[in-house]
């Protein structure tokens, strides 16, 4: 049964080492939508991204997550990726000895196999690499190295967007991809995201700053506090947060303890 | 119970009984050293785990065994051996097979390669270059406490001779295939001598294979002299079956302004122990000791390294890595000794290991002895699992968990492989290691014998 939602999270609860981190979170993302998630440090944004990508250090204790109507929580991390979920990591890891080229070739071909397609030929692959490299203005010197090895902070982030562009996901999760970027890199990253966005492709942008949202205009902005979404609104919410900080929401949330505002039409 | 007295008495009997054969069939130079060497062996004995350098390596399985006679090959054995082709062949190398430690053409077996480099058997070398061989033979060995070293001197009759006279350069690697092939269980003692004179350059690829389903034990000594401003590289690829024990002692003696590197790639073998001794005897020299091993089942792979900084202004590195699965075990014992005149020494050592099972075991022991005051030394050792974060990163891009593990293991191993300076060889060894990690190299691919 095809769902109208690409991603549907219902009353999700999750913990790490028996410590409850996500405490009842619901979110619905339709194809083509862009959602921004903001919220103070430690509120659980990266943990949510970990749940969605299948990181096993997080244990889901309650609730459900479906992707195109299918139970996402049953799938291995690699299956989720092949189904079209992509995470741009907050802290991309360095993997010495594994070349970027070999890594990307393997990833692309695993995904193609999953979709019943033949592996890309060497020349097709290289031309795809070239095209996407240009898109994110990433230097060949980087893609000839080992995965993220010795990359600067900003280069690592650009490399995440490069991989996203190569893999053409259905749902991209960007976990603070904007932090540590200079102004040009920010524009490049935003540009990369806007290129992949389409009627089918949805994006969840986790960020602390309004400035990325100047380039990637979200349909919805959600505020996460202590493992829950406590407020959802349109793009104007991000501007307001920038001006006023989180305190007023904290107060509002305390008063409206029972009525988490997750209504999409708000 | 200590098995060693009985083995030593058997070896004594063998030495005495075989004495006539040795003396008749061996170079006089070798014979001259035998008696003293055998007495040294009797004095030092077979190293056991009380010996610091063998603390984690138990030789019993391979030494406590009745090997059949000391072996002298027949011409027909060589014809058989020549049919063998090894995985790294069809590289652009000059290539030769040593059968059970002997050269195919015995006394005629010495040829000059373009550029003036000599390669062939020790037997022939002693005839052709008597004073040169005498000047270097048994000069660089350091017995220390290891009785197996004089045992080789007492029993060896042949081996590889490589000679690069002053300022000669041979750009292709020279490949020697050390083949073990016999219908008996044999204990092989080969003795190799490599002389790279002033300004000369040479690289050697040495591949170890065992092709018959017998029990083998090899105890090898390789002495290397690297003259002023000379360069020498040795790469060993060890791919023997699990019923083979391979013990190597390599002594690299360096003069000033010289460069040497050693890289031991151990893919398979029941017991492998490589001891590599680097002696930096002249200023401004550089030496590198690398090693990579992949062990599974009940294999044991040990690397012992000693770098002696005798002269000032020298650099040394040690980089050893191991991947261990099943019940395998490994050991690394790396020593850096900086003598009192060796000021401005730079010595670096690193040993990293990945353990894939609950029952595999790795022991690593760095040892630094520094008697000079102006030196830079560093060392580090790790034993751990595959990095979970890296594994997740690969999987999150759609890569199958099994494939992701292989990629990480390969990436880990590649750091040692990439030190190989000959590109074609590096690619080939990359390929062999990939196959090994995928379990596609349980035996030598071109060999008809199903050993495992
Ligand atoms: N591996 C872990 N082990 C233990 N606790 C963890 C682990 N990962 C996250 N946590 C805890 O879970 C909570 C939520 O962390 P999370 O990283 O999801 O926050 P975040 O909203 O992404 O914060 P930031 O804005 O700083 O990135 C924090 O209290 C954090 O300490
Ligand atoms: Mg975070």
XYZ file of C-alpha atoms and ligand atoms in Angstrom, chain A residues 16-17 19 21 39-48 50 57 90-91 175-176 206 208 224, ligand 1:
54
model
C 20.896 4.845 24.368
C 22.270 2.567 27.093
C 18.826 6.305 28.875
C 16.670 10.207 24.492
C 16.734 22.782 18.825
C 19.309 23.186 21.548
C 22.406 21.009 21.913
C 21.652 17.591 23.234
C 17.946 17.707 22.412
C 18.217 14.521 20.332
C 18.453 15.700 16.711
C 21.425 13.519 15.787
C 19.918 10.631 17.693
C 16.823 10.931 15.513
C 20.717 7.713 13.895
C 23.668 1.966 19.425
C 27.444 15.813 11.605
C 30.947 14.402 12.084
C 22.855 16.913 10.182
C 24.450 20.313 10.721
C 19.067 19.789 11.029
C 21.282 25.726 14.450
C 13.063 19.858 19.216
N 26.647 7.286 22.010
C 26.037 7.908 23.019
N 26.181 7.431 24.254
C 25.573 8.049 25.304
N 24.805 9.139 25.164
C 24.624 9.649 23.954
C 25.225 9.067 22.811
N 24.867 9.771 21.723
C 24.088 10.763 22.182
N 23.926 10.692 23.510
C 23.152 11.618 24.356
O 21.898 11.789 23.779
C 21.485 13.123 23.898
C 21.108 13.664 22.544
O 22.279 13.776 21.756
P 22.238 14.216 20.238
O 23.603 14.025 19.700
O 21.149 13.501 19.557
O 21.919 15.752 20.364
P 21.803 16.863 19.236
O 20.456 17.432 19.334
O 22.210 16.313 17.932
O 22.861 17.912 19.770
P 23.852 18.897 18.951
O 23.044 20.068 18.549
O 24.859 19.269 19.982
O 24.432 18.125 17.815
C 22.621 13.863 24.570
O 22.317 13.991 25.937
C 23.797 12.979 24.370
O 24.723 13.109 25.399
